[in-house]
Amino acid sequence: MTERLFSLSLSRRRLLITTSAVATGALVAMAGLTPAHSAGEPANGGDITFLIDSLGDSWIPNNSAISSFQGHIWGHVTDKLVYVDADGKVSPWIAERWEQNDSATEFTLHLKSGVTFSDGTPLDASATVANLDIWYAGRKKEGINPIGLFPKTYDHAEAVDATTVKVFFKKPTLGFIPTLGYHGSILISPKTIAQPAAQQANLSKTSGSGPYVVDSWKEGDFVKLTKRKDYNWGPAAVGHTGPAYLDTITYKLVSEPSLRVAAVQSGQADIAYNASPQELTSLKQDGFTVATPRYLGFVNGWAINTKLAPYDDVKVRQALQAGINRQEIIDTVYTPDWKLATSFIQSNVPGATDHGDLLAYNPDRAEKLLDEAGWIKGADGIRAKDGKQLSLTLNSNPYLVTSKSIDELIAQQLGKIGWKVDIRAYDVVTYGQKVQYGGAGVPAYEVTRSFIDAGTVASILTDANNGENWFALGESDKKINELRDKIASAGSLEIRNPLLDELQKYVLEQGYFIPRTQMVQRIYVQSPKLKGEIYNGVAYASYYTATISD
């Protein structure tokens, strides 16, 4: 691989070149993308290039866009205390085993011995305590944030001996162990943690314990990783614990989706991230590997602001729930790789239950509910009440390439029932300022959020313990508050799971959350020469176990 891969940028003029079979190869060569592998390389070795649409805006570990882009890099240069697979199953990693007390307020972690960070520091009990502390509290005055879904009930942790950590919580916290496999719970050397934010932002000065180390990087351009030859503590669940097989992984920023895919098609790169769903069928037919893993978390949908009229009326929210044809979204915008939502939680999350009957397309029911709520259709087909039209403003999510297409289709569906739907599209920065995480004037906030343990859901939905209060309910809904508190205090899954089921049913019945489809935020198009990658619980591809053929 040559340095031209890292130094040349893509001009707008080049992006306008027609990408026929011949032109594609010429375009990729012009862009400076050289072949990522050559003939004769053995299976244990090789270099791959992963083309990605962003590398985020901060490398401070706690502040990184780990859920979107930078998690790809962190997943190779860091480890986690536990491993969580695509089905939410938790298994040992750096923590070999663990125990908890009957009330789920105290946990004991037993660590592997001999694990080291790339700076030589041992990943021992004291290092683990340092990580737990910064995940919980961050250092806000220095601009280092807490990890969002780390349990807010955390009290403190103690190093009992070199390989034993005891962790204490103020209240029952069943979700603690699964959350150790969350994408933000990355283990960093205490030397890195002690650095000020400005130094933590320098990726080359960050030490993890993972199977790869940062070889070189350039902000907004690329990150090149080289395998760590002394690595010997991979998670047993992936079937390999020693050093990685591939020598290097290079993440290269290429903003245009078509160019990323064209580079893989022409053999100039090995993986293209976030291709258009409409391309996937033809790419499969051409022999390329296509992966659309679902992550553990919420389905893609809207959190409804119940303080904004008319969405303070349960009948209007229920009409909205019944007025969306979700199968048409999959048939029109997506492919059969996408799945219908059956709750507001992804179906692969432990504790998720099937309430698909509450999400059935029923326009007649929607019309009847709106009639009962006093919204009458006018000559133009739009409903009105007290001189105001039935309106809904949708703000398309710039993080999800298909969001605007889905919004346009739903606008047509709701228009037949009597809604006037407006669609706005902002860039990432403006969206973050005006729309993200809801707001006083946002009736429907589009959600794309992952989590590892369903027990965290209840506190996110309300404002308890500094929760995110998604539906602007505050403490006004006694039932959701009661379910929240019972879920939070449950000491076993046997107690908690029926409560989670009740919560899911209630939120959907009330129209607080309007699912669209199950969430596939990460789309991978891959060379058939590359095999053995593994997708974890947050849908990241790990190439720790991957090999590449000639």
XYZ file of C-alpha atoms in Angstrom:
550
model
C 0.000 0.000 0.000
C 1.473 3.369 -0.940
C 1.301 6.683 0.855
C -0.669 8.091 -2.091
C -3.683 6.414 -0.499
C -3.443 8.887 2.338
C -2.309 12.082 0.656
C -4.587 12.565 -2.321
C -8.142 13.880 -1.998
C -11.126 13.503 -4.267
C -12.002 16.543 -6.325
C -15.587 17.391 -7.150
C -14.717 17.180 -10.845
C -13.622 13.575 -10.541
C -16.875 12.677 -8.867
C -18.773 13.685 -12.001
C -16.990 11.152 -14.208
C -19.255 8.368 -15.472
C -18.528 5.180 -13.531
C -18.716 2.572 -16.253
C -16.658 -0.585 -15.814
C -13.621 1.017 -17.446
C -14.102 4.504 -16.039
C -14.528 3.156 -12.537
C -11.021 1.700 -12.528
C -9.606 4.919 -13.922
C -11.481 7.024 -11.375
C -10.287 4.957 -8.449
C -6.710 5.134 -9.682
C -7.018 8.897 -10.073
C -8.258 9.114 -6.489
C -5.050 7.548 -5.281
C -6.554 4.253 -4.113
C -4.044 1.474 -4.642
C -4.763 -2.256 -4.399
C -5.106 -3.368 -0.786
C -3.696 -6.837 -1.456
C -1.637 -8.608 -4.082
C -1.188 -12.123 -5.388
C 0.629 -14.713 -3.354
C -0.148 -13.413 0.117
C -0.808 -16.155 2.678
C -4.048 -16.360 4.668
C -2.154 -15.344 7.827
C -1.249 -11.864 6.674
C -2.467 -9.282 4.209
C -3.706 -5.726 4.204
C -7.243 -4.483 3.765
C -8.772 -1.089 3.025
C -12.120 -0.065 4.471
C -13.776 2.961 2.811
C -15.901 4.951 5.232
C -17.984 8.122 4.920
C -16.778 9.838 8.112
C -14.175 9.489 10.830
C -15.956 11.706 13.356
C -14.756 14.939 14.881
C -13.001 13.939 18.129
C -10.719 11.111 19.196
C -11.199 11.748 22.917
C -12.309 8.200 23.833
C -15.290 9.248 25.957
C -16.406 11.847 23.413
C -15.914 9.906 20.176
C -18.747 9.188 17.755
C -18.395 5.558 18.785
C -21.964 4.711 17.826
C -21.530 5.999 14.279
C -18.046 5.856 12.791
C -15.120 5.825 15.180
C -16.332 2.634 16.823
C -14.827 0.774 13.867
C -11.344 1.899 14.906
C -11.890 1.610 18.661
C -13.204 -1.919 18.185
C -9.786 -2.986 16.890
C -7.444 -1.012 19.159
C -9.326 -1.598 22.419
C -10.954 -4.482 24.278
C -14.000 -4.729 26.533
C -14.592 -6.474 29.811
C -17.270 -8.706 28.260
C -18.227 -9.687 24.727
C -21.782 -9.216 23.461
C -22.730 -10.985 20.239
C -25.347 -10.080 17.638
C -28.058 -11.831 19.656
C -27.247 -10.004 22.878
C -25.518 -12.999 24.493
C -22.898 -11.935 27.042
C -19.696 -13.969 27.426
C -16.269 -13.486 29.078
C -13.496 -11.384 27.587
C -11.107 -9.442 29.811
C -13.396 -10.361 32.694
C -13.082 -14.151 32.866
C -16.037 -14.515 35.209
C -18.174 -12.464 37.580
C -20.634 -12.726 40.446
C -23.374 -10.489 41.789
C -25.257 -10.320 45.049
C -28.959 -11.147 45.294
C -30.047 -7.532 45.008
C -27.825 -6.761 41.957
C -26.120 -3.902 43.828
C -22.656 -5.472 44.119
C -20.655 -7.207 41.391
C -17.255 -8.899 41.499
C -15.203 -9.071 38.286
C -12.350 -11.573 37.924
C -9.885 -10.425 35.256
C -7.537 -12.324 32.965
C -3.942 -12.049 34.071
C -1.139 -11.013 31.728
C -3.194 -8.530 29.680
C -1.359 -5.323 28.786
C -2.087 -2.069 27.030
C 0.063 -1.162 24.038
C 2.091 1.233 26.231
C 3.116 -1.707 28.433
C 0.796 -0.850 31.327
C -1.005 -3.906 32.794
C -4.758 -4.132 32.304
C -5.279 -5.035 35.935
C -7.828 -4.216 38.635
C -6.594 -0.653 39.199
C -6.741 0.067 35.448
C -10.276 -1.314 35.344
C -11.354 0.929 38.244
C -9.896 3.952 36.442
C -11.966 3.083 33.358
C -15.179 2.499 35.301
C -14.770 5.838 37.057
C -14.279 7.874 33.892
C -17.107 6.063 32.077
C -19.430 7.101 34.882
C -18.286 10.632 35.627
C -16.029 11.784 32.801
C -14.177 14.984 33.647
C -16.758 17.525 32.551
C -14.728 20.620 33.491
C -12.039 19.440 31.070
C -14.534 18.638 28.316
C -14.455 14.850 28.806
C -18.010 13.515 28.874
C -19.448 10.552 30.788
C -20.461 7.507 28.723
C -24.147 8.035 27.967
C -25.651 4.686 28.901
C -23.267 3.721 31.681
C -25.467 3.071 34.757
C -26.252 6.267 36.648
C -26.652 4.142 39.790
C -22.866 3.552 39.933
C -21.341 4.339 43.316
C -17.706 3.232 43.199
C -15.339 0.360 42.422
C -12.459 -1.128 44.393
C -9.396 -3.138 43.378
C -9.469 -6.132 45.744
C -6.233 -7.523 44.304
C -4.437 -7.380 40.941
C -7.141 -9.356 39.101
C -10.281 -8.740 41.190
C -12.571 -5.703 41.077
C -15.612 -5.148 43.254
C -18.225 -2.728 41.897
C -20.922 -1.090 44.043
C -24.228 0.474 42.958
C -26.691 2.660 44.837
C -29.670 0.660 43.531
C -30.215 -2.679 41.751
C -28.484 -2.562 38.372
C -29.153 -5.773 36.428
C -27.875 -4.190 33.230
C -24.336 -3.572 34.517
C -22.659 -6.670 33.053
C -24.213 -6.363 29.555
C -23.355 -2.650 29.486
C -19.666 -3.587 29.833
C -19.984 -4.765 26.227
C -21.540 -1.472 25.049
C -19.606 0.292 22.287
C -18.649 3.159 24.631
C -17.187 0.871 27.297
C -13.715 0.663 25.748
C -10.730 -0.076 27.975
C -8.031 2.607 27.799
C -4.639 2.733 29.496
C -4.600 4.705 32.778
C -1.777 6.762 31.269
C -4.138 7.859 28.500
C -6.994 8.479 30.939
C -4.720 10.755 32.986
C -3.935 12.913 29.958
C -5.786 16.207 29.464
C -8.472 16.301 26.793
C -6.212 17.954 24.213
C -3.744 15.073 24.400
C -6.487 12.449 24.483
C -7.705 13.905 21.183
C -4.422 12.795 19.580
C -5.179 9.252 18.447
C -1.502 8.337 18.265
C -1.204 8.948 22.021
C -4.093 6.668 22.970
C -3.187 3.186 24.201
C -5.674 0.335 24.201
C -5.238 -3.378 24.770
C -6.759 -4.519 21.468
C -5.350 -6.691 18.672
C -4.275 -3.665 16.602
C -2.400 -0.430 17.285
C -2.516 2.873 15.423
C 0.312 2.912 12.891
C -0.461 6.329 11.413
C -3.394 8.661 10.927
C -4.382 11.969 9.398
C -7.378 13.944 10.632
C -10.261 13.776 8.171
C -8.378 11.394 5.868
C -7.339 7.957 7.136
C -6.393 5.732 10.061
C -3.979 2.839 9.490
C -3.873 0.010 12.043
C -1.125 -2.609 12.433
C -1.623 -5.889 14.241
C -0.152 -6.416 17.666
C 1.915 -9.614 17.542
C 1.825 -10.287 21.298
C -1.988 -10.128 21.545
C -3.331 -13.277 23.186
C -6.591 -12.462 24.995
C -9.347 -12.261 22.405
C -12.898 -13.274 23.407
C -13.367 -17.038 23.297
C -16.825 -16.548 21.758
C -15.288 -15.611 18.388
C -13.249 -18.822 18.218
C -9.822 -17.171 18.297
C -7.769 -15.619 21.090
C -4.278 -15.077 19.618
C -2.933 -12.370 17.300
C -5.080 -11.164 14.395
C -4.520 -12.755 10.993
C -4.500 -9.590 8.880
C -1.383 -7.419 9.087
C -3.030 -4.021 8.583
C -6.440 -2.396 8.331
C -6.692 1.052 6.758
C -9.833 3.138 7.208
C -9.955 5.692 4.417
C -12.413 8.567 4.224
C -14.280 8.664 0.888
C -17.422 10.760 1.101
C -19.262 9.595 -2.039
C -21.165 6.295 -1.592
C -20.939 5.419 -5.297
C -17.172 5.828 -5.290
C -16.781 3.644 -2.211
C -18.742 0.850 -3.864
C -16.958 1.321 -7.202
C -13.597 0.896 -5.483
C -14.646 -2.466 -4.056
C -16.116 -3.550 -7.378
C -12.825 -2.805 -9.143
C -10.688 -4.521 -6.477
C -9.036 -1.309 -5.287
C -10.518 -1.582 -1.797
C -12.003 -4.392 0.271
C -14.976 -2.932 2.163
C -17.369 -0.093 1.374
C -19.439 1.230 4.257
C -23.010 2.539 3.998
C -23.918 1.725 0.423
C -27.392 2.482 -0.864
C -29.876 -0.323 -0.019
C -31.088 -0.304 -3.622
C -27.649 -1.494 -4.800
C -27.459 -4.527 -2.548
C -29.366 -7.056 -4.651
C -27.238 -6.495 -7.763
C -24.031 -6.509 -5.700
C -24.994 -9.878 -4.216
C -25.719 -11.222 -7.684
C -22.253 -10.104 -8.770
C -20.668 -12.160 -5.989
C -19.885 -9.463 -3.436
C -20.540 -10.059 0.244
C -23.313 -7.837 1.579
C -24.052 -7.541 5.296
C -26.884 -5.621 6.953
C -26.536 -6.519 10.638
C -29.080 -5.176 13.097
C -27.723 -3.658 16.253
C -29.104 -4.074 19.740
C -31.188 -1.011 20.510
C -34.297 0.892 19.477
C -35.975 0.397 16.140
C -35.963 3.326 13.760
C -38.986 5.458 14.535
C -40.294 8.634 16.118
C -40.461 9.663 19.723
C -43.575 11.866 19.956
C -43.593 15.162 21.856
C -46.802 14.866 23.867
C -46.711 18.525 24.885
C -47.334 19.708 21.323
C -50.902 19.824 20.040
C -52.431 17.814 18.509
C -50.046 15.090 19.724
C -51.176 15.642 23.286
C -54.305 13.704 22.200
C -53.923 9.922 22.475
C -56.389 9.340 19.622
C -54.261 11.419 17.232
C -51.151 9.474 18.259
C -52.991 6.162 17.845
C -54.180 7.275 14.388
C -50.586 8.053 13.478
C -49.574 4.560 14.642
C -52.257 2.897 12.513
C -51.797 5.130 9.462
C -48.295 3.972 8.498
C -47.841 1.071 6.086
C -44.561 -0.376 7.315
C -44.469 -3.221 4.820
C -44.614 -0.664 1.995
C -41.528 1.043 3.471
C -39.551 -2.196 3.262
C -40.900 -3.033 -0.205
C -40.223 0.447 -1.595
C -37.166 1.869 0.152
C -35.378 -1.225 1.408
C -34.892 -4.898 0.549
C -35.926 -8.160 2.265
C -32.784 -7.783 4.430
C -34.802 -5.320 6.525
C -37.354 -6.547 9.044
C -40.705 -5.225 10.207
C -40.728 -3.607 13.627
C -42.592 -5.667 16.236
C -41.942 -3.307 19.162
C -40.024 -0.093 19.727
C -37.064 -2.314 20.676
C -35.176 -4.406 18.093
C -36.337 -8.014 18.099
C -32.805 -9.351 18.735
C -32.575 -7.554 22.106
C -33.012 -9.931 25.069
C -36.304 -8.922 26.683
C -37.925 -7.627 23.484
C -41.415 -9.006 22.849
C -43.630 -9.153 19.775
C -46.399 -6.553 19.650
C -46.603 -6.398 15.875
C -50.409 -6.486 16.077
C -50.312 -2.954 17.502
C -48.372 -1.789 14.440
C -50.652 -3.228 11.755
C -51.556 -0.853 8.919
C -55.215 0.061 9.453
C -56.177 3.283 7.660
C -59.883 2.777 8.433
C -59.122 2.742 12.156
C -56.928 5.812 11.764
C -59.729 7.694 9.977
C -62.236 6.718 12.683
C -59.914 7.840 15.499
C -59.364 11.212 13.844
C -63.104 11.637 13.324
C -63.673 10.907 17.016
C -60.967 13.426 17.942
C -62.810 16.114 15.946
C -60.464 16.356 12.969
C -62.701 16.730 9.897
C -61.603 16.342 6.283
C -61.946 19.392 4.091
C -62.496 19.582 0.341
C -58.746 19.475 -0.173
C -58.500 16.193 1.768
C -56.682 17.773 4.708
C -58.288 17.495 8.126
C -58.834 20.523 10.324
C -60.143 21.364 13.785
C -60.898 24.781 15.253
C -59.489 26.380 12.119
C -56.142 24.576 12.321
C -54.938 21.951 9.868
C -53.762 18.517 11.003
C -50.052 18.901 10.322
C -46.805 17.070 11.000
C -43.278 18.303 10.339
C -40.668 15.589 9.766
C -36.970 16.368 10.067
C -35.070 13.793 8.013
C -32.154 12.259 9.865
C -28.842 13.005 8.050
C -27.181 10.044 9.790
C -29.493 7.601 7.991
C -29.180 7.702 4.203
C -32.730 6.421 3.638
C -34.468 8.737 6.096
C -35.760 11.294 3.594
C -37.075 8.585 1.254
C -38.998 7.011 4.137
C -40.356 10.404 5.197
C -41.591 11.070 1.650
C -43.361 7.701 1.498
C -44.972 8.159 4.913
C -46.080 11.654 3.892
C -48.021 10.053 1.025
C -49.559 7.445 3.341
C -50.627 9.976 5.960
C -51.834 12.375 3.277
C -54.515 9.866 2.278
C -55.833 9.937 5.841
C -55.893 13.726 6.078
C -52.483 14.855 7.349
C -50.524 17.736 5.887
C -46.899 16.604 6.161
C -43.896 18.892 5.701
C -40.366 17.493 5.350
C -37.205 19.343 6.295
C -33.659 18.203 5.592
C -30.715 19.676 7.501
C -27.005 18.959 7.443
C -25.504 17.108 10.404
C -24.498 20.242 12.329
C -27.834 22.036 11.922
C -29.762 18.855 12.655
C -27.838 18.478 15.903
C -28.619 22.057 16.896
C -32.303 22.175 15.965
C -33.665 18.642 16.014
C -31.518 16.005 17.676
C -32.794 14.734 21.037
C -36.076 16.469 20.417
C -36.962 20.011 21.360
C -39.853 22.227 22.293
C -40.970 22.676 18.675
C -40.176 19.178 17.345
C -43.323 17.002 17.235
C -41.574 13.793 16.153
C -37.899 13.152 16.839
C -36.412 10.343 14.743
C -34.559 7.823 16.880
C -31.520 5.752 15.888
C -30.071 4.638 19.208
C -28.291 1.519 20.355
C -28.050 0.021 23.813
C -26.974 -3.330 25.190
C -29.433 -3.978 28.007
C -33.179 -3.345 27.766
C -33.279 -2.390 31.430
C -31.820 1.007 30.544
C -34.804 1.823 28.343
C -37.284 2.886 31.001
C -35.036 5.589 32.473
C -34.250 6.983 29.009
C -37.931 7.385 28.172
C -38.692 9.441 31.281
C -36.873 12.146 33.236
C -35.980 9.935 36.228
C -32.291 10.022 37.222
C -31.576 12.685 34.600
C -33.256 10.564 31.935
C -33.867 11.897 28.436
C -37.664 12.286 28.779
C -38.289 11.348 25.141
C -42.032 11.951 25.126
C -42.035 15.164 27.224
C -44.164 13.359 29.808
C -42.172 14.362 32.857
C -43.920 12.646 35.768
C -47.413 13.040 34.284
C -47.985 9.414 33.217
C -48.255 7.388 36.423
C -48.231 4.025 34.670
C -45.005 4.552 32.730
C -43.384 5.896 35.896
C -44.512 2.847 37.858
C -43.149 0.490 35.195
C -39.909 2.474 35.050
C -39.352 2.165 38.787
C -40.233 -1.526 38.924
C -37.903 -2.311 36.010
C -35.085 -0.345 37.605
C -35.446 -2.097 40.958
C -35.907 -5.637 39.604
C -33.384 -8.019 41.093
C -33.753 -10.758 38.472
C -34.666 -11.221 34.815
C -37.647 -13.340 35.870
C -39.089 -10.291 37.602
C -37.966 -7.777 34.982
C -38.963 -9.419 31.684
C -42.767 -9.331 32.227
C -42.465 -5.683 33.207
C -40.487 -4.934 30.027
C -43.196 -6.656 28.013
C -45.858 -4.499 29.684
C -43.821 -1.352 29.037
C -43.411 -2.143 25.343
C -47.125 -2.778 24.898
C -48.117 0.360 26.792
C -45.756 2.721 24.922
C -47.039 1.457 21.552
C -50.710 1.540 22.598
C -50.340 5.139 23.750
C -48.634 6.140 20.504
C -45.675 7.562 22.405
C -43.264 5.860 20.013
C -44.070 5.325 16.319
C -41.837 2.570 14.861
C -40.931 2.608 11.168
C -38.655 -0.422 10.599
C -36.104 -2.410 12.525
C -32.833 -0.569 12.455
C -29.978 -1.329 10.096
C -27.608 1.611 10.372
C -24.475 -0.144 9.137
C -24.333 -1.572 5.618
C -21.224 -3.390 4.431
C -20.226 -4.317 0.871
C -17.191 -6.550 0.885
C -14.833 -8.291 -1.514
C -15.466 -12.054 -1.738
C -11.744 -12.535 -1.080
C -12.204 -11.309 2.490
C -13.789 -13.804 4.851
C -14.212 -14.506 8.551
C -15.353 -11.109 9.831
C -17.707 -11.080 12.826
C -20.521 -8.641 13.678
C -21.062 -7.845 17.345
C -24.057 -6.632 19.317
C -23.822 -3.081 17.998
C -23.406 -4.262 14.376
C -19.732 -3.384 13.996
C -17.627 -5.622 11.788
C -14.530 -6.972 13.515
C -11.705 -8.112 11.240
C -9.763 -9.609 14.124
C -10.729 -13.102 12.873
C -10.761 -12.248 9.156
C -8.443 -13.547 6.433
C -7.960 -12.512 2.818
C -7.139 -14.724 -0.150
C -5.344 -13.904 -3.371
